[in-house]
CSV table of C-alpha atoms and ligand atoms in Angstrom, one decimal:
chain,number,residue,atom,x,y,z
K,1,UNK,CA,0.0,0.1,0.0
K,2,UNK,CA,1.4,3.4,-0.9
K,3,UNK,CA,1.5,5.6,2.1
K,4,UNK,CA,-1.2,8.1,2.6
K,5,UNK,CA,-0.4,11.8,1.7
K,6,UNK,CA,-2.4,13.6,4.4
K,7,UNK,CA,-3.3,11.0,7.0
K,8,UNK,CA,-5.9,12.0,9.8
K,9,UNK,CA,-7.1,8.8,11.4
K,10,UNK,CA,-4.0,6.6,11.6
K,11,UNK,CA,-0.5,6.5,12.9
K,12,UNK,CA,1.9,8.1,10.2
K,13,UNK,CA,4.1,5.5,8.7
K,14,UNK,CA,6.7,4.7,7.9
K,15,UNK,CA,9.2,6.9,9.9
K,16,UNK,CA,10.0,9.2,7.1
K,17,UNK,CA,6.5,10.3,6.5
K,18,UNK,CA,6.6,11.9,9.9
K,19,UNK,CA,6.9,15.7,9.8
K,20,UNK,CA,9.5,16.9,12.3
K,21,UNK,CA,10.0,13.8,14.4
K,22,UNK,CA,13.3,12.6,13.5
K,23,UNK,CA,15.0,14.1,16.8
K,24,UNK,CA,12.1,12.9,19.1
K,25,UNK,CA,12.4,9.3,17.4
K,26,UNK,CA,16.2,9.0,17.9
K,27,UNK,CA,16.0,10.3,21.3
K,28,UNK,CA,13.3,8.1,22.5
K,29,UNK,CA,15.3,5.1,21.1
K,30,UNK,CA,18.4,6.1,23.0
K,31,UNK,CA,16.7,6.2,26.2
K,32,UNK,CA,14.9,2.8,25.8
K,33,UNK,CA,18.4,1.5,24.9
K,34,UNK,CA,20.0,2.7,28.0
K,35,UNK,CA,17.7,0.7,28.9
K,36,UNK,CA,15.0,2.8,30.7
K,37,UNK,CA,11.2,2.1,30.8
K,38,UNK,CA,9.6,5.2,29.4
K,39,UNK,CA,6.1,7.0,29.4
K,40,UNK,CA,5.3,8.9,26.4
K,41,UNK,CA,2.3,10.6,27.6
K,42,UNK,CA,0.6,13.9,26.4
K,43,UNK,CA,-2.5,15.4,24.6
K,44,UNK,CA,-4.6,13.7,21.9
K,45,UNK,CA,-3.4,13.1,18.4
K,46,UNK,CA,0.0,14.7,18.6
K,47,UNK,CA,1.7,11.9,17.1
K,48,UNK,CA,2.6,9.5,20.3
K,49,UNK,CA,1.6,6.1,18.5
K,50,UNK,CA,3.4,7.4,15.3
K,51,UNK,CA,6.7,8.1,17.2
K,52,UNK,CA,6.4,4.9,19.3
K,53,UNK,CA,5.8,2.7,16.2
K,54,UNK,CA,8.9,4.3,14.5
K,55,UNK,CA,10.9,3.6,17.5
K,56,UNK,CA,9.8,-0.2,17.5
K,57,UNK,CA,10.8,-0.4,14.0
K,58,UNK,CA,14.2,0.8,14.4
K,59,UNK,CA,14.5,-1.8,17.3
K,60,UNK,CA,13.3,-4.6,15.1
K,61,UNK,CA,15.7,-3.5,12.4
K,62,UNK,CA,18.5,-3.7,15.1
K,63,UNK,CA,17.4,-7.4,15.6
K,64,UNK,CA,15.6,-7.1,18.7
K,65,UNK,CA,12.0,-8.2,19.7
K,66,UNK,CA,9.8,-5.4,19.8
K,67,UNK,CA,5.9,-6.0,20.4
K,68,UNK,CA,3.2,-3.7,19.9
K,69,UNK,CA,0.3,-4.0,22.2
K,70,UNK,CA,-2.7,-1.2,21.8
K,71,UNK,CA,-5.0,-2.1,24.8
K,72,UNK,CA,-7.9,-0.4,23.1
K,73,UNK,CA,-8.0,-3.2,20.4
K,74,UNK,CA,-8.0,-6.1,22.5
K,75,UNK,CA,-11.4,-7.9,22.2
K,76,UNK,CA,-11.8,-7.6,25.9
K,77,UNK,CA,-9.9,-6.1,28.8
K,78,UNK,CA,-8.6,-9.0,30.6
K,79,UNK,CA,-5.5,-10.9,31.3
K,80,UNK,CA,-6.2,-13.7,28.8
K,81,UNK,CA,-6.7,-11.5,25.9
K,82,UNK,CA,-3.5,-9.6,26.7
K,83,UNK,CA,-1.4,-12.6,27.3
K,84,UNK,CA,-2.6,-14.2,24.0
K,85,UNK,CA,-2.1,-10.9,21.9
K,86,UNK,CA,1.5,-11.0,23.2
K,87,UNK,CA,2.1,-14.6,22.9
K,88,UNK,CA,1.0,-14.4,19.2
K,89,UNK,CA,3.3,-11.4,18.5
K,90,UNK,CA,5.9,-12.9,20.2
K,91,UNK,CA,5.7,-16.2,18.0
K,92,UNK,CA,5.5,-14.1,14.9
K,93,UNK,CA,8.4,-12.3,15.8
K,94,UNK,CA,10.1,-15.8,16.2
K,95,UNK,CA,10.8,-15.8,20.0
K,96,UNK,CA,12.1,-19.3,20.7
K,97,UNK,CA,12.4,-22.1,18.5
K,98,UNK,CA,10.5,-25.4,18.7
K,99,UNK,CA,11.9,-28.7,19.2
K,100,UNK,CA,10.9,-32.3,19.7
K,101,UNK,CA,11.8,-32.7,23.3
K,102,UNK,CA,10.1,-29.4,24.2
K,103,UNK,CA,6.8,-30.3,22.5
K,104,UNK,CA,6.7,-33.6,24.6
K,105,UNK,CA,7.4,-31.3,27.5
K,106,UNK,CA,5.2,-28.3,26.7
K,107,UNK,CA,2.0,-29.5,28.4
K,108,UNK,CA,3.7,-30.2,31.8
K,109,UNK,CA,5.5,-26.8,31.5
K,110,UNK,CA,2.3,-24.9,30.8
K,111,UNK,CA,0.4,-26.5,33.8
K,112,UNK,CA,3.2,-25.6,36.2
K,113,UNK,CA,3.5,-22.1,34.7
K,114,UNK,CA,-0.3,-21.8,35.1
K,115,UNK,CA,0.0,-22.8,38.6
K,116,UNK,CA,2.1,-19.7,39.4
K,117,UNK,CA,5.5,-21.4,39.5
K,118,UNK,CA,8.2,-18.9,38.3
K,119,UNK,CA,9.3,-19.9,34.8
K,120,UNK,CA,12.9,-19.9,35.4
K,121,UNK,CA,12.5,-22.3,38.4
K,122,UNK,CA,10.0,-24.4,36.4
K,123,UNK,CA,12.5,-24.6,33.6
K,124,UNK,CA,15.5,-25.7,35.6
K,125,UNK,CA,13.3,-28.3,37.5
K,126,UNK,CA,12.6,-29.7,34.4
K,127,UNK,CA,16.1,-29.8,33.3
K,128,UNK,CA,16.5,-27.3,30.9
K,129,UNK,CA,20.2,-26.8,31.0
K,130,UNK,CA,20.9,-24.6,27.8
K,131,UNK,CA,20.0,-21.2,26.2
K,132,UNK,CA,19.0,-23.3,23.1
K,133,UNK,CA,16.5,-25.6,25.4
K,134,UNK,CA,15.2,-22.6,27.0
K,135,UNK,CA,14.4,-20.7,23.7
K,136,UNK,CA,12.8,-23.9,22.6
K,137,UNK,CA,10.8,-24.0,25.7
K,138,UNK,CA,9.9,-20.2,25.4
K,139,UNK,CA,8.3,-21.3,21.8
K,140,UNK,CA,6.3,-24.2,23.2
K,141,UNK,CA,5.0,-21.9,26.0
K,142,UNK,CA,4.0,-19.1,23.7
K,143,UNK,CA,2.5,-21.7,21.3
K,144,UNK,CA,0.2,-22.8,24.0
K,145,UNK,CA,-0.8,-19.3,25.3
K,146,UNK,CA,-3.3,-18.6,22.3
K,147,UNK,CA,-5.9,-19.8,24.3
K,148,UNK,CA,-5.3,-17.4,27.0
K,149,UNK,CA,-3.2,-19.8,29.0
K,150,UNK,CA,-1.0,-19.9,30.8
K,151,UNK,CA,-1.4,-16.0,31.7
K,152,UNK,CA,0.2,-12.9,31.6
K,153,UNK,CA,2.8,-13.5,34.2
K,154,UNK,CA,4.1,-16.6,32.2
K,155,UNK,CA,4.2,-14.9,28.9
K,156,UNK,CA,6.1,-11.9,30.2
K,157,UNK,CA,8.5,-14.5,31.9
K,158,UNK,CA,9.0,-16.1,28.7
K,159,UNK,CA,9.8,-13.0,26.7
K,160,UNK,CA,12.3,-12.2,29.4
K,161,UNK,CA,13.9,-15.8,29.1
K,162,UNK,CA,14.0,-15.3,25.5
K,163,UNK,CA,15.8,-12.0,26.0
K,164,UNK,CA,18.4,-13.5,28.4
K,165,UNK,CA,19.0,-16.7,26.2
K,166,UNK,CA,19.7,-14.4,23.3
K,167,UNK,CA,21.6,-11.6,25.1
K,168,UNK,CA,19.1,-9.1,23.9
K,169,UNK,CA,16.3,-7.4,25.1
K,170,UNK,CA,12.4,-7.5,24.4
K,171,UNK,CA,10.7,-4.2,23.9
K,172,UNK,CA,7.1,-3.8,24.6
K,173,UNK,CA,5.0,-1.1,23.7
K,174,UNK,CA,1.6,-0.8,25.6
K,175,UNK,CA,-0.3,2.0,23.9
K,176,UNK,CA,-3.5,3.6,25.4
K,177,UNK,CA,-1.8,2.4,28.7
K,178,UNK,CA,-4.4,4.0,30.9
K,179,UNK,CA,-6.7,0.8,30.3
K,180,UNK,CA,-4.2,-1.3,32.1
K,181,UNK,CA,-5.6,-0.4,35.3
K,182,UNK,CA,-8.9,-2.2,34.0
K,183,UNK,CA,-6.9,-5.5,33.2
K,184,UNK,CA,-6.9,-7.5,36.7
K,185,UNK,CA,-3.5,-7.7,38.5
K,186,UNK,CA,-1.8,-6.6,35.1
K,187,UNK,CA,-0.2,-3.5,36.5
K,188,UNK,CA,1.3,-5.6,39.2
K,189,UNK,CA,2.5,-8.1,36.7
K,190,UNK,CA,4.2,-5.6,34.5
K,191,UNK,CA,5.5,-3.7,37.5
K,192,UNK,CA,7.3,-6.9,38.5
K,193,UNK,CA,9.2,-7.0,35.2
K,194,UNK,CA,10.1,-3.4,35.3
K,195,UNK,CA,12.1,-3.9,38.3
K,196,UNK,CA,13.9,-7.2,37.1
K,197,UNK,CA,17.7,-7.0,37.2
K,198,UNK,CA,19.0,-6.5,33.9
K,199,UNK,CA,15.9,-5.2,32.4
K,200,UNK,CA,15.3,-8.1,30.2
K,201,UNK,CA,12.0,-6.7,29.0
K,202,UNK,CA,11.9,-2.7,28.4
K,203,UNK,CA,8.5,-1.2,28.4
K,204,UNK,CA,7.3,1.8,26.5
K,205,UNK,CA,4.0,3.0,27.9
K,206,UNK,CA,2.2,5.4,25.8
K,207,UNK,CA,-1.2,7.1,26.4
K,208,UNK,CA,-3.4,10.3,26.6
K,209,UNK,CA,-6.0,10.3,29.4
K,210,UNK,CA,-4.1,12.4,32.0
K,211,UNK,CA,-6.3,11.5,35.0
K,212,UNK,CA,-6.5,7.6,33.9
K,213,UNK,CA,-2.6,7.6,33.7
K,214,UNK,CA,-2.5,9.6,36.9
K,215,UNK,CA,-4.3,6.9,38.6
K,216,UNK,CA,-2.2,4.4,37.3
K,217,UNK,CA,0.6,6.2,38.8
K,218,UNK,CA,-1.0,6.8,42.0
K,219,UNK,CA,1.4,6.7,45.3
K,220,UNK,CA,1.1,2.9,46.4
K,221,UNK,CA,0.2,1.5,42.8
K,222,UNK,CA,2.6,-0.8,41.3
K,223,UNK,CA,3.6,1.4,38.5
K,224,UNK,CA,3.9,4.8,40.4
K,225,UNK,CA,7.6,5.2,40.5
K,226,UNK,CA,8.4,3.1,37.4
K,227,UNK,CA,10.4,4.9,34.2
K,228,UNK,CA,10.7,8.1,33.1
K,229,UNK,CA,8.6,10.4,31.1
K,230,UNK,CA,9.5,11.3,27.6
K,231,UNK,CA,7.9,14.7,26.5
K,232,UNK,CA,7.3,15.0,22.8
K,233,UNK,CA,8.2,18.4,21.6
K,234,UNK,CA,6.1,20.5,19.3
K,235,UNK,CA,6.8,20.3,15.7
K,236,UNK,CA,8.5,23.6,14.6
K,237,UNK,CA,7.4,25.8,11.9
K,238,UNK,CA,10.3,25.2,9.6
K,239,UNK,CA,9.8,21.6,9.8
K,240,UNK,CA,6.0,22.1,8.8
K,241,UNK,CA,7.1,24.4,6.0
K,242,UNK,CA,9.5,21.8,4.6
K,243,UNK,CA,7.4,18.8,5.2
K,244,UNK,CA,4.2,20.1,4.0
K,245,UNK,CA,5.9,21.9,1.2
K,246,UNK,CA,7.2,18.5,0.0
K,247,UNK,CA,3.9,16.6,0.6
K,248,UNK,CA,2.0,19.3,-1.4
K,249,UNK,CA,4.3,19.1,-4.2
K,250,UNK,CA,3.8,15.3,-4.3
K,251,UNK,CA,0.2,16.0,-4.6
K,252,UNK,CA,0.8,18.3,-7.5
K,253,UNK,CA,0.2,21.4,-5.4
K,254,UNK,CA,2.7,24.3,-5.3
K,255,UNK,CA,2.0,26.6,-2.1
K,256,UNK,CA,3.9,29.7,-1.0
K,257,UNK,CA,5.7,29.5,2.5
K,258,UNK,CA,3.2,32.1,3.8
K,259,UNK,CA,0.1,29.8,2.8
K,260,UNK,CA,1.8,26.9,4.6
K,261,UNK,CA,2.4,29.4,7.5
K,262,UNK,CA,-1.2,30.5,7.6
K,263,UNK,CA,-2.3,26.8,7.8
K,264,UNK,CA,-0.1,26.0,10.8
K,265,UNK,CA,-1.1,29.3,12.4
K,266,UNK,CA,-4.8,28.3,12.2
K,267,UNK,CA,-4.0,24.7,13.8
K,268,UNK,CA,-1.7,26.1,16.4
K,269,UNK,CA,0.7,23.5,14.9
K,270,UNK,CA,-1.5,20.7,16.4
K,271,UNK,CA,-0.3,17.7,14.2
K,272,UNK,CA,-3.7,16.1,13.7
K,273,UNK,CA,-5.4,19.5,13.1
K,274,UNK,CA,-2.6,20.5,10.9
K,275,UNK,CA,-3.1,17.4,8.7
K,276,UNK,CA,-6.8,17.9,8.7
K,277,UNK,CA,-6.4,21.2,7.0
K,278,UNK,CA,-3.9,19.9,4.7
K,279,UNK,CA,-6.1,17.1,3.8
K,280,UNK,CA,-9.2,19.5,3.1
K,281,UNK,CA,-7.1,21.8,1.0
K,282,UNK,CA,-5.9,18.6,-1.2
K,283,UNK,CA,-9.6,17.9,-1.9
K,284,UNK,CA,-10.7,21.6,-2.6
K,285,UNK,CA,-7.7,22.1,-4.9
K,286,UNK,CA,-8.6,19.2,-7.0
K,287,UNK,CA,-12.1,20.4,-7.3
K,288,UNK,CA,-11.5,24.3,-7.6
K,289,UNK,CA,-8.0,25.0,-8.6
K,290,UNK,CA,-9.3,26.3,-11.9
K,291,UNK,CA,-11.8,29.0,-10.3
K,292,UNK,CA,-10.0,29.8,-7.0
K,293,UNK,CA,-6.9,31.3,-6.0
K,294,UNK,CA,-4.7,29.5,-3.7
K,295,UNK,CA,-5.2,31.9,-0.9
K,296,UNK,CA,-8.8,31.3,-1.2
K,297,UNK,CA,-8.5,27.5,-1.2
K,298,UNK,CA,-6.3,27.8,1.9
K,299,UNK,CA,-8.7,29.8,3.8
K,300,UNK,CA,-11.8,27.4,2.8
K,301,UNK,CA,-9.8,24.4,4.1
K,302,UNK,CA,-9.3,26.1,7.3
K,303,UNK,CA,-12.8,27.1,7.5
K,304,UNK,CA,-13.8,23.7,6.6
K,305,UNK,CA,-11.6,21.9,9.1
K,306,UNK,CA,-12.5,24.2,12.1
K,307,UNK,CA,-16.1,23.2,11.5
K,308,UNK,CA,-15.3,19.7,11.6
K,309,UNK,CA,-16.3,17.9,14.7
K,310,UNK,CA,-12.9,16.0,14.7
K,311,UNK,CA,-11.4,19.5,15.1
K,312,UNK,CA,-11.7,19.5,18.8
C,1,ATP,N1,4.8,13.9,12.5
C,1,ATP,C1,3.7,13.9,12.0
C,1,ATP,N2,3.6,14.6,10.9
C,1,ATP,C2,2.3,14.8,10.2
C,1,ATP,N3,1.0,14.4,10.8
C,1,ATP,C3,1.2,13.8,12.0
C,1,ATP,C4,2.4,13.4,12.8
C,1,ATP,N4,2.2,13.0,13.9
C,1,ATP,C5,0.9,12.9,14.2
C,1,ATP,N5,0.2,13.4,13.0
C,1,ATP,C6,-1.2,13.6,12.8
C,1,ATP,O1,-1.9,13.2,14.0
C,1,ATP,C7,-2.6,12.0,13.8
C,1,ATP,C8,-2.6,11.2,15.1
C,1,ATP,O2,-1.4,10.5,15.1
C,1,ATP,P1,-1.0,9.5,16.2
C,1,ATP,O3,-2.2,8.6,16.2
C,1,ATP,O4,0.2,9.2,16.0
C,1,ATP,O5,-1.1,10.3,17.3
C,1,ATP,P2,-1.7,9.9,18.9
C,1,ATP,O6,-1.0,11.0,19.9
C,1,ATP,O7,-1.2,8.5,19.5
C,1,ATP,O8,-3.1,9.9,19.0
C,1,ATP,P3,-4.1,9.5,20.0
C,1,ATP,O9,-4.2,10.6,21.2
C,1,ATP,O10,-5.3,9.3,19.3
C,1,ATP,O11,-3.6,8.1,20.6
C,1,ATP,C9,-2.2,11.3,12.4
C,1,ATP,O12,-3.0,10.6,11.7
C,1,ATP,C10,-1.6,12.7,11.7
C,1,ATP,O13,-2.9,13.4,11.0
C,2,MG,MG1,-2.0,6.9,20.0
């Protein structure tokens, strides 16, 4: 699929389609690589998910396993769905490798993990000596987690085990993280892995609802003192001028700097609103370029966007 010229309803991908975000993406990647868990929180529709996905794509390119869970897209907010989603993604990312021996042991392993035994202990009790065997066990465990068994704790443990066995780290984006509070016991399970020595799993939490996120991090809550906040900076005017100028050129529309600056002024530089004006302008231009000046079309697009319910 060709990337959209003026996306307004989806994260902006791939990375090079994001206007003015190269610094933020590199900065966030560095912080995660430290490693330090990060909270990417801020107002609605400023590009948090776009930036987070770009960072994950970079980490994957570097050979890491980087998983991407949007809590608002789970069929239901419970541990089984969260664990199942993670396990399926981890499998698709090739976490672990299956082997005959492990297939035979996997049922026993899952039963024990489901009963709450630590996965590491379970593995050593079952006599897994080498990393290769541990990886295979991870694969088998993840394969069995599709139906919701053996639970979030065991899936996180298997991701950590994979990281250790491959001497790498597993990165995990939890988007719309405010919803984590609604998944029973999930914040505690996640916090437990945040504090794990060596940080085999590095978390990137993203979300918008200030009050809900504050609740998740209220004193005494498991995630209260975990990680650091990463502020997404405003996109500067120069970046908008260059980025939108190129985008319009791609659409066959030549605009003056002043006209793009006028759009950014009207949107206050808010990313989603700016793109909404740009998208409306694109439409108006196609219909009316023959009869209206560019100035008029810019004003028409701004007027249209401001009246749109999605503007708020
Ligand atoms: N760097 C960018 N360049 C151009 N447009 C952008 C950029 N970042 C965000 N946008 C605009 O904002 C919209 C929302 O982006 P995204 O979903 O990444 O934001 P968000 O902060 O995660 O939103 P939400 O609050 O809904 O989770 C995009 O569809 C696009 O219109
Ligand atoms: Mg988002």
